């Protein structure tokens, strides 16, 4: 690589000391691309480096450059090909052996039925463009933009629309209130509100839904081993308690919405990374609290929050879950796939073959991180 490559930026202090600490090099390399794209001051040698030929003396050591006011500590940056080359010769940027993640263990399902099935009817479609899709935007939608998107989704034909996370911000709350107070929701459309299993957020969510004719309260909490250990520092019984306590509060607050049909939806967040038997256990605990019937079903949403395995493994998870769920006739199994491995559509299609009846997704796959499933592609594939 040429010395002018913006990847190679380190502090002048490092140059003067003749040292290149491992941690500093890692930091500088991570910041290199950002620093190279920052606006340089007029007359700066680093700025000219990108637009003009550089003399041999300049190649050896660039003069001090002020990168930007909010990047003061990254001043005096120099491009040093020789130091980086020596670092690479000593074994690259990372010390030790690089290992891959362990593959997710397969589901024991020798008599799986989904491979021989075909999709013969459309699932229930739920758009999450206004919530999951909105989180992907560099500048999230305001009320005006959210209203335009809601009207578009209605015109397309969605009957279930997740309108947001009303307890998360005033804009989200106000948007839900606008839809209800201005009677923007058609009688055959059900709005859905996402909420974490936290008392104050659940209460706030019910305040936002006052006056709605029909609403899905989408309760969730993290369930995977990593999240149990790192996020909560809790064991399985404590995680189940979070979910059931949230479900109990939702059930109690239904009385505060007279005239509103409240449908309960529960998601074990990171279902795809959760032990399948524990995912079943926590969902059944929520079902026991809600007490659904075949006439008033609960929605159990099983998200692929992060794709950690191939689509066939996801299908096995869904079929195993559907087979073992008590009171299966009183539940709607819903899918919410993401696209980390580029297989969100495949996971959704195989999940439907495995017994799911509902799909949450976004138009053209817009969504947080790697994107949600492209609901348009799934629909057209049918």
PDB file of C-alpha atoms in Angstrom, residues 218 220 266-273 300-306 314 317-318 334-338 360:
ATOM      1  CA  UNK A 218     -46.369  -6.414  22.097  1.00  0.00           C
ATOM      2  CA  UNK A 220     -40.904  -8.606  25.154  1.00  0.00           C
ATOM      3  CA  UNK A 266     -45.237 -11.882  23.647  1.00  0.00           C
ATOM      4  CA  UNK A 267     -41.728 -12.151  22.183  1.00  0.00           C
ATOM      5  CA  UNK A 268     -38.835 -13.982  23.830  1.00  0.00           C
ATOM      6  CA  UNK A 269     -36.214 -11.638  22.407  1.00  0.00           C
ATOM      7  CA  UNK A 270     -33.382 -13.527  20.684  1.00  0.00           C
ATOM      8  CA  UNK A 271     -35.512 -16.636  20.371  1.00  0.00           C
ATOM      9  CA  UNK A 272     -33.094 -17.890  17.720  1.00  0.00           C
ATOM     10  CA  UNK A 273     -30.223 -17.846  20.258  1.00  0.00           C
ATOM     11  CA  UNK A 300     -46.323 -15.766  20.354  1.00  0.00           C
ATOM     12  CA  UNK A 301     -43.733 -14.000  18.243  1.00  0.00           C
ATOM     13  CA  UNK A 302     -40.484 -15.974  17.815  1.00  0.00           C
ATOM     14  CA  UNK A 303     -37.872 -13.524  16.512  1.00  0.00           C
ATOM     15  CA  UNK A 304     -34.626 -14.273  14.748  1.00  0.00           C
ATOM     16  CA  UNK A 305     -33.156 -11.238  16.452  1.00  0.00           C
ATOM     17  CA  UNK A 306     -29.715 -12.285  15.183  1.00  0.00           C
ATOM     18  CA  UNK A 314     -34.731 -22.125  12.194  1.00  0.00           C
ATOM     19  CA  UNK A 317     -36.897 -24.600  15.997  1.00  0.00           C
ATOM     20  CA  UNK A 318     -40.336 -23.462  14.849  1.00  0.00           C
ATOM     21  CA  UNK A 334     -45.512 -15.337  14.508  1.00  0.00           C
ATOM     22  CA  UNK A 335     -42.143 -14.897  12.766  1.00  0.00           C
ATOM     23  CA  UNK A 336     -39.863 -11.856  12.933  1.00  0.00           C
ATOM     24  CA  UNK A 337     -36.635 -12.571  11.058  1.00  0.00           C
ATOM     25  CA  UNK A 338     -33.595 -10.393  10.466  1.00  0.00           C
ATOM     26  CA  UNK A 360     -43.661  -9.418  10.798  1.00  0.00           C
TER      27      UNK A 360
END
